[in-house]
Tab-separated table of C-alpha atoms in Angstrom:
chain	number	residue	atom	x	y	z
S	1	UNK	CA	-8.370	-14.853	5.623
S	2	UNK	CA	-10.253	-12.141	3.732
S	3	UNK	CA	-9.243	-8.574	4.666
S	4	UNK	CA	-12.715	-7.537	3.573
S	5	UNK	CA	-13.950	-9.227	6.761
S	6	UNK	CA	-11.258	-8.642	9.370
S	7	UNK	CA	-7.797	-7.057	9.721
S	8	UNK	CA	-5.648	-6.923	12.870
S	9	UNK	CA	-2.745	-4.530	13.419
S	10	UNK	CA	0.713	-6.022	13.991
S	11	UNK	CA	1.287	-6.735	17.677
S	12	UNK	CA	5.117	-6.810	17.831
S	13	UNK	CA	5.975	-4.527	20.787
S	14	UNK	CA	9.549	-4.017	19.552
S	15	UNK	CA	8.376	-2.054	16.490
S	16	UNK	CA	7.939	1.699	16.348
S	17	UNK	CA	4.471	3.068	15.646
S	18	UNK	CA	2.995	5.966	13.702
S	19	UNK	CA	-0.772	6.650	13.913
S	20	UNK	CA	-1.164	6.844	10.115
S	21	UNK	CA	1.603	4.572	8.825
S	22	UNK	CA	1.357	1.858	11.465
S	23	UNK	CA	4.087	-0.393	12.872
S	24	UNK	CA	7.573	-0.260	11.384
S	25	UNK	CA	11.192	-1.171	11.954
S	26	UNK	CA	12.772	1.778	10.127
S	27	UNK	CA	11.842	4.497	7.618
S	28	UNK	CA	13.859	5.974	4.770
S	29	UNK	CA	13.856	8.348	1.853
S	30	UNK	CA	14.909	6.205	-1.075
S	31	UNK	CA	15.302	5.778	-4.820
S	32	UNK	CA	16.693	3.311	-7.317
S	33	UNK	CA	20.355	3.938	-8.163
S	34	UNK	CA	19.822	2.918	-11.793
S	35	UNK	CA	18.359	6.004	-13.486
S	36	UNK	CA	16.457	3.944	-16.071
S	37	UNK	CA	14.735	2.014	-13.297
S	38	UNK	CA	14.110	5.207	-11.326
S	39	UNK	CA	12.446	6.942	-14.255
S	40	UNK	CA	10.456	3.902	-15.419
S	41	UNK	CA	8.937	3.311	-11.965
S	42	UNK	CA	6.013	5.304	-10.614
S	43	UNK	CA	7.987	7.388	-8.139
S	44	UNK	CA	11.603	6.355	-7.666
S	45	UNK	CA	11.713	2.775	-8.952
S	46	UNK	CA	12.415	1.202	-5.563
S	47	UNK	CA	10.028	-1.761	-5.930
S	48	UNK	CA	11.219	-2.405	-9.481
S	49	UNK	CA	14.863	-2.277	-8.387
S	50	UNK	CA	14.237	-4.589	-5.434
S	51	UNK	CA	12.285	-7.052	-7.596
S	52	UNK	CA	15.085	-7.310	-10.145
S	53	UNK	CA	17.738	-7.569	-7.421
S	54	UNK	CA	15.926	-10.344	-5.540
S	55	UNK	CA	16.040	-12.431	-8.715
S	56	UNK	CA	19.581	-11.490	-9.794
S	57	UNK	CA	20.941	-12.266	-6.309
S	58	UNK	CA	19.152	-15.655	-6.241
S	59	UNK	CA	17.101	-14.731	-3.180
S	60	UNK	CA	14.026	-15.854	-5.073
S	61	UNK	CA	13.242	-17.588	-8.336
S	62	UNK	CA	10.420	-15.228	-9.188
S	63	UNK	CA	8.515	-12.191	-7.998
S	64	UNK	CA	4.736	-12.080	-8.310
S	65	UNK	CA	3.521	-8.719	-9.586
S	66	UNK	CA	1.240	-7.180	-12.182
S	67	UNK	CA	1.542	-5.566	-15.602
S	68	UNK	CA	-0.577	-4.507	-18.529
S	69	UNK	CA	-2.009	-7.381	-20.507
S	70	UNK	CA	0.035	-8.099	-23.648
S	71	UNK	CA	-3.145	-8.875	-25.606
S	72	UNK	CA	-5.496	-6.235	-24.130
S	73	UNK	CA	-3.212	-3.431	-22.883
S	74	UNK	CA	-6.127	-1.572	-21.324
S	75	UNK	CA	-6.377	-4.389	-18.751
S	76	UNK	CA	-4.056	-5.322	-15.879
S	77	UNK	CA	-3.039	-8.917	-15.148
S	78	UNK	CA	-0.906	-10.758	-12.563
S	79	UNK	CA	2.529	-11.827	-13.816
S	80	UNK	CA	5.543	-13.862	-12.729
S	81	UNK	CA	8.726	-11.775	-12.893
S	82	UNK	CA	11.845	-13.887	-13.471
S	83	UNK	CA	14.329	-11.366	-14.899
S	84	UNK	CA	15.326	-7.703	-14.826
S	85	UNK	CA	13.594	-7.259	-18.177
S	86	UNK	CA	10.361	-8.640	-16.702
S	87	UNK	CA	10.685	-6.243	-13.777
S	88	UNK	CA	11.048	-3.251	-16.096
S	89	UNK	CA	8.034	-4.360	-18.130
S	90	UNK	CA	5.930	-4.475	-14.973
S	91	UNK	CA	7.210	-1.144	-13.598
S	92	UNK	CA	4.725	1.632	-12.869
S	93	UNK	CA	1.410	1.865	-11.048
S	94	UNK	CA	-1.646	0.056	-12.395
S	95	UNK	CA	-4.748	1.912	-11.233
S	96	UNK	CA	-7.163	-0.885	-12.091
S	97	UNK	CA	-8.467	-4.155	-10.624
S	98	UNK	CA	-6.013	-7.066	-10.553
S	99	UNK	CA	-5.588	-10.074	-8.236
S	100	UNK	CA	-1.954	-11.106	-7.696
S	101	UNK	CA	-2.461	-13.532	-4.796
S	102	UNK	CA	-3.650	-16.557	-6.836
S	103	UNK	CA	-0.090	-16.904	-8.206
S	104	UNK	CA	1.511	-16.936	-4.755
S	105	UNK	CA	2.680	-20.129	-3.086
S	106	UNK	CA	2.768	-20.286	0.700
S	107	UNK	CA	6.048	-22.161	1.121
S	108	UNK	CA	8.237	-19.189	0.150
S	109	UNK	CA	10.752	-21.424	-1.585
S	110	UNK	CA	10.887	-19.379	-4.784
S	111	UNK	CA	8.573	-16.468	-4.189
S	112	UNK	CA	8.517	-12.797	-3.505
S	113	UNK	CA	5.321	-10.821	-3.877
S	114	UNK	CA	4.373	-7.251	-4.815
S	115	UNK	CA	0.765	-6.362	-4.120
S	116	UNK	CA	-1.722	-3.922	-2.700
S	117	UNK	CA	-1.844	-3.439	1.096
S	118	UNK	CA	-5.053	-5.500	1.277
S	119	UNK	CA	-3.278	-8.345	-0.530
S	120	UNK	CA	-0.375	-8.125	1.928
S	121	UNK	CA	-2.916	-8.404	4.775
S	122	UNK	CA	-4.597	-11.401	3.135
S	123	UNK	CA	-1.223	-13.080	2.567
S	124	UNK	CA	-0.247	-12.657	6.218
S	125	UNK	CA	-3.519	-14.168	7.409
S	126	UNK	CA	-3.110	-17.036	4.944
S	127	UNK	CA	0.403	-17.779	6.218
S	128	UNK	CA	-0.752	-17.523	9.826
S	129	UNK	CA	-3.588	-19.998	9.259
S	130	UNK	CA	-1.294	-22.353	7.325
S	131	UNK	CA	1.238	-22.296	10.163
S	132	UNK	CA	4.067	-21.036	7.931
S	133	UNK	CA	6.971	-19.630	9.968
S	134	UNK	CA	8.113	-16.053	9.393
S	135	UNK	CA	11.431	-17.255	7.959
S	136	UNK	CA	9.720	-19.522	5.404
S	137	UNK	CA	7.209	-17.006	4.115
S	138	UNK	CA	7.563	-15.292	0.758
S	139	UNK	CA	9.035	-11.793	0.848
S	140	UNK	CA	6.117	-9.352	0.682
S	141	UNK	CA	6.529	-5.903	-0.860
S	142	UNK	CA	3.716	-3.363	-0.965
S	143	UNK	CA	3.033	0.309	-1.668
S	144	UNK	CA	0.914	3.221	-0.527
S	145	UNK	CA	-2.581	2.879	-1.979
S	146	UNK	CA	-5.517	5.287	-2.035
S	147	UNK	CA	-7.900	2.675	-3.442
S	148	UNK	CA	-8.482	0.682	-6.614
S	149	UNK	CA	-10.460	2.404	-9.376
S	150	UNK	CA	-12.910	0.377	-11.409
S	151	UNK	CA	-12.001	-0.796	-14.905
S	152	UNK	CA	-14.784	1.486	-16.107
S	153	UNK	CA	-12.712	4.461	-14.917
S	154	UNK	CA	-9.822	3.492	-17.189
S	155	UNK	CA	-12.146	2.968	-20.129
S	156	UNK	CA	-13.715	6.355	-19.453
S	157	UNK	CA	-10.286	8.025	-19.616
S	158	UNK	CA	-9.597	6.312	-22.918
S	159	UNK	CA	-12.829	7.649	-24.356
S	160	UNK	CA	-12.121	11.119	-22.938
S	161	UNK	CA	-8.909	11.170	-24.953
S	162	UNK	CA	-10.909	10.329	-28.075
S	163	UNK	CA	-9.554	6.798	-28.444
S	164	UNK	CA	-11.259	3.478	-29.142
S	165	UNK	CA	-10.042	0.549	-27.022
S	166	UNK	CA	-9.117	-1.427	-30.148
S	167	UNK	CA	-6.633	1.312	-31.119
S	168	UNK	CA	-4.622	1.103	-27.861
S	169	UNK	CA	-1.174	-0.469	-28.133
S	170	UNK	CA	0.178	0.504	-24.705
S	171	UNK	CA	-1.337	2.111	-21.601
S	172	UNK	CA	0.625	3.519	-18.663
S	173	UNK	CA	-0.931	5.230	-15.673
S	174	UNK	CA	2.331	6.820	-14.496
S	175	UNK	CA	6.095	6.628	-14.980
S	176	UNK	CA	8.669	8.152	-17.366
S	177	UNK	CA	8.901	11.045	-14.944
S	178	UNK	CA	7.461	11.750	-11.505
S	179	UNK	CA	4.596	11.550	-11.069
S	180	UNK	CA	4.398	11.003	-14.830
S	181	UNK	CA	1.416	11.235	-17.138
S	182	UNK	CA	-1.412	8.889	-18.007
S	183	UNK	CA	-0.240	7.856	-21.456
S	184	UNK	CA	-1.809	5.828	-24.251
S	185	UNK	CA	0.319	4.623	-27.142
S	186	UNK	CA	-1.804	3.979	-30.217
S	187	UNK	CA	-1.165	1.237	-32.736
S	188	UNK	CA	-0.571	3.932	-35.396
S	189	UNK	CA	2.463	5.183	-33.441
S	190	UNK	CA	0.900	8.337	-31.961
S	191	UNK	CA	0.362	9.076	-28.260
S	192	UNK	CA	-2.350	10.571	-26.070
S	193	UNK	CA	-1.529	11.992	-22.636
S	194	UNK	CA	-3.222	13.388	-19.540
S	195	UNK	CA	-1.561	14.763	-16.397
S	196	UNK	CA	-1.469	12.706	-13.207
S	197	UNK	CA	-3.391	15.407	-11.372
S	198	UNK	CA	-6.221	15.236	-13.920
S	199	UNK	CA	-6.205	11.466	-14.505
S	200	UNK	CA	-6.091	10.465	-10.836
S	201	UNK	CA	-7.587	13.513	-9.157
S	202	UNK	CA	-10.301	14.155	-11.712
S	203	UNK	CA	-11.264	10.638	-12.778
S	204	UNK	CA	-9.628	7.483	-11.411
S	205	UNK	CA	-9.644	8.549	-7.769
S	206	UNK	CA	-13.372	9.344	-7.989
S	207	UNK	CA	-14.290	5.804	-9.057
S	208	UNK	CA	-13.042	3.601	-6.222
S	209	UNK	CA	-14.434	0.306	-4.977
S	210	UNK	CA	-16.593	0.694	-1.855
S	211	UNK	CA	-14.294	-1.537	0.174
S	212	UNK	CA	-11.404	0.833	-0.532
S	213	UNK	CA	-13.342	3.684	1.076
S	214	UNK	CA	-13.447	1.650	4.305
S	215	UNK	CA	-9.773	0.631	4.239
S	216	UNK	CA	-7.806	0.678	7.484
S	217	UNK	CA	-4.403	0.175	5.868
S	218	UNK	CA	-3.419	2.134	2.793
S	219	UNK	CA	0.324	1.931	3.478
S	220	UNK	CA	1.255	-1.769	3.382
S	221	UNK	CA	1.227	-2.442	7.112
S	222	UNK	CA	1.576	-6.224	6.737
S	223	UNK	CA	4.380	-6.208	4.169
S	224	UNK	CA	8.086	-6.645	4.839
S	225	UNK	CA	8.768	-3.437	2.907
S	226	UNK	CA	6.304	-0.720	1.863
S	227	UNK	CA	7.014	2.155	-0.524
S	228	UNK	CA	5.130	5.366	-1.277
S	229	UNK	CA	5.509	8.744	-2.967
S	230	UNK	CA	7.501	11.257	-0.954
S	231	UNK	CA	5.941	14.255	-2.659
S	232	UNK	CA	7.532	17.665	-2.799
S	233	UNK	CA	5.433	20.283	-1.000
S	234	UNK	CA	4.609	23.935	-1.635
S	235	UNK	CA	4.978	26.772	0.889
S	236	UNK	CA	1.672	25.787	2.518
S	237	UNK	CA	2.687	22.144	2.840
S	238	UNK	CA	0.479	20.742	0.067
S	239	UNK	CA	1.864	18.103	-2.337
S	240	UNK	CA	3.162	19.390	-5.662
S	241	UNK	CA	2.601	17.150	-8.686
S	242	UNK	CA	4.812	18.944	-11.218
S	243	UNK	CA	7.253	16.624	-12.975
S	244	UNK	CA	10.508	15.987	-11.093
S	245	UNK	CA	13.077	13.349	-10.241
S	246	UNK	CA	11.268	10.659	-8.267
S	247	UNK	CA	11.785	10.036	-4.561
S	248	UNK	CA	10.028	7.607	-2.228
S	249	UNK	CA	9.359	6.904	1.401
S	250	UNK	CA	10.580	3.370	2.096
S	251	UNK	CA	9.379	1.616	5.265
S	252	UNK	CA	10.908	-1.584	6.620
S	253	UNK	CA	8.105	-3.204	8.592
S	254	UNK	CA	9.961	-6.327	9.681
S	255	UNK	CA	13.523	-7.190	10.603
S	256	UNK	CA	13.782	-9.198	7.399
S	257	UNK	CA	12.643	-6.147	5.435
S	258	UNK	CA	15.281	-4.015	7.157
S	259	UNK	CA	18.018	-6.558	6.386
S	260	UNK	CA	16.981	-6.744	2.738
S	261	UNK	CA	17.002	-2.956	2.382
S	262	UNK	CA	20.449	-2.639	3.933
S	263	UNK	CA	21.820	-5.400	1.728
S	264	UNK	CA	20.301	-3.813	-1.380
S	265	UNK	CA	21.790	-0.431	-0.413
S	266	UNK	CA	25.220	-2.006	0.143
S	267	UNK	CA	24.953	-3.659	-3.289
S	268	UNK	CA	24.285	-0.300	-4.961
S	269	UNK	CA	20.669	-1.119	-5.841
S	270	UNK	CA	18.897	1.590	-3.839
S	271	UNK	CA	19.916	4.802	-2.133
S	272	UNK	CA	18.589	5.288	1.410
S	273	UNK	CA	18.688	8.134	3.921
S	274	UNK	CA	16.823	8.213	7.279
S	275	UNK	CA	13.380	9.825	7.168
S	276	UNK	CA	11.059	10.894	9.985
S	277	UNK	CA	7.528	9.690	9.203
S	278	UNK	CA	6.122	12.914	10.634
S	279	UNK	CA	7.499	14.612	7.519
S	280	UNK	CA	5.775	12.026	5.357
S	281	UNK	CA	2.439	12.640	7.082
S	282	UNK	CA	2.700	16.315	6.134
S	283	UNK	CA	2.835	15.516	2.400
S	284	UNK	CA	0.481	12.513	2.436
S	285	UNK	CA	-2.644	14.345	3.718
S	286	UNK	CA	-5.032	11.904	2.025
S	287	UNK	CA	-3.667	8.942	3.986
S	288	UNK	CA	-3.829	10.925	7.242
S	289	UNK	CA	-7.422	12.097	6.743
S	290	UNK	CA	-8.637	8.692	5.558
S	291	UNK	CA	-7.242	7.015	8.679
S	292	UNK	CA	-8.498	9.683	11.084
S	293	UNK	CA	-12.055	9.573	9.715
S	294	UNK	CA	-12.338	5.829	9.128
S	295	UNK	CA	-14.344	5.086	12.284
S	296	UNK	CA	-16.893	7.708	11.231
S	297	UNK	CA	-17.276	6.095	7.801
S	298	UNK	CA	-17.710	2.675	9.384
S	299	UNK	CA	-20.438	4.031	11.670
S	300	UNK	CA	-22.163	5.784	8.772
S	301	UNK	CA	-22.108	2.576	6.764
S	302	UNK	CA	-23.569	0.569	9.651
S	303	UNK	CA	-26.293	3.147	10.252
S	304	UNK	CA	-27.177	2.741	6.598
S	305	UNK	CA	-27.766	-0.971	7.161
S	306	UNK	CA	-24.573	-2.352	5.594
S	307	UNK	CA	-21.902	-4.680	6.936
S	308	UNK	CA	-18.384	-3.381	7.578
S	309	UNK	CA	-15.016	-5.054	8.215
S	310	UNK	CA	-13.752	-5.688	11.745
S	311	UNK	CA	-10.541	-3.856	12.618
S	312	UNK	CA	-8.503	-4.616	15.732
S	313	UNK	CA	-5.597	-2.739	17.281
S	314	UNK	CA	-5.728	0.413	15.152
S	315	UNK	CA	-7.019	2.818	17.839
S	316	UNK	CA	-9.580	4.284	15.443
S	317	UNK	CA	-11.546	5.952	18.259
S	318	UNK	CA	-8.515	7.976	19.309
S	319	UNK	CA	-7.867	9.013	15.699
S	320	UNK	CA	-11.498	10.063	15.223
S	321	UNK	CA	-11.335	12.284	18.304
S	322	UNK	CA	-8.255	13.995	16.873
S	323	UNK	CA	-10.278	15.243	13.886
S	324	UNK	CA	-13.888	15.603	15.006
S	325	UNK	CA	-15.069	18.098	12.325
S	326	UNK	CA	-13.967	15.875	9.430
S	327	UNK	CA	-15.195	12.770	11.241
S	328	UNK	CA	-18.677	14.260	11.585
S	329	UNK	CA	-18.749	15.164	7.884
S	330	UNK	CA	-17.547	11.687	6.931
S	331	UNK	CA	-20.169	9.951	9.064
S	332	UNK	CA	-23.036	11.961	7.592
S	333	UNK	CA	-21.733	11.734	4.028
S	334	UNK	CA	-21.205	7.970	4.206
S	335	UNK	CA	-24.664	7.439	5.674
S	336	UNK	CA	-26.297	9.488	2.915
S	337	UNK	CA	-24.404	7.711	0.140
S	338	UNK	CA	-25.199	4.333	1.642
S	339	UNK	CA	-28.926	4.825	1.868
S	340	UNK	CA	-29.006	6.289	-1.667
S	341	UNK	CA	-27.442	3.137	-3.064
S	342	UNK	CA	-29.350	0.601	-0.948
S	343	UNK	CA	-28.162	-2.155	-3.278
S	344	UNK	CA	-25.785	-5.075	-2.614
S	345	UNK	CA	-22.351	-4.291	-1.150
S	346	UNK	CA	-19.895	-3.356	-3.837
């Protein structure tokens, strides 16, 4: 069941396919209608809005998610969301290790689940092995992920802002704007902030788990619904991270996900407009490059004497051929980093 060992692409021939974003039923530009939810969430509050709506409409008794620890706010913990207030408290990205799956039941009777793409993959394999029908499975929501930073990365940011961990009252990685700042609220009532571009680009994104660097699915391919940032772009097509009103790409990956999105839109929970995923690829260059060069990184890791996951159905050879210069650099770089470490897999 572990996606660290094996992951297989969806095989449903009725679904559309994009080389980076995988199989899908439909794709949308979306946001939460409620402006408080939209601003509190990491991009446009779609997952927060859906989580609250699933509970309010009695489609589920709870949603499994994550939030900052009430006792140690520098840490992230799994939580059970049973109200709109719970959903708002858990809104916003948590760029730190957390395991949501242990709270999930397989019968789907009172569960929906928000988790990383790897957790969505693990959940699908668990349901498959348990023989749980598609209709009886919990609703699975996921998001675009570029990897999970270590807890040490968060603690390093705290120190960089001149703060001791004991002085932290709240810690938010994003939100209250788009993309929003890394923000620490101190127990004395003052705040410390750092821009998203500096916090993620300069620190958190440089301290990822090794498994994340070999990930085949950073966009929630095994979820019912997956959501990611639909960044604005400059004249050259590069993402712009200046603060703005949030907007998201919303992908229905199953018929059930499509039905839920349409029902939520009809209920005034989310706003949706059709979106061509080719436009998303243009402003998500990291996801595109990571997928195109993955085979090269796997080969470099193997040449360095380390095990790698088995991926089936993703056509990684074809993607590697589409970007040979970057693939060659990735292979050599991964090999060099692997032999330098030469310790246990991390």
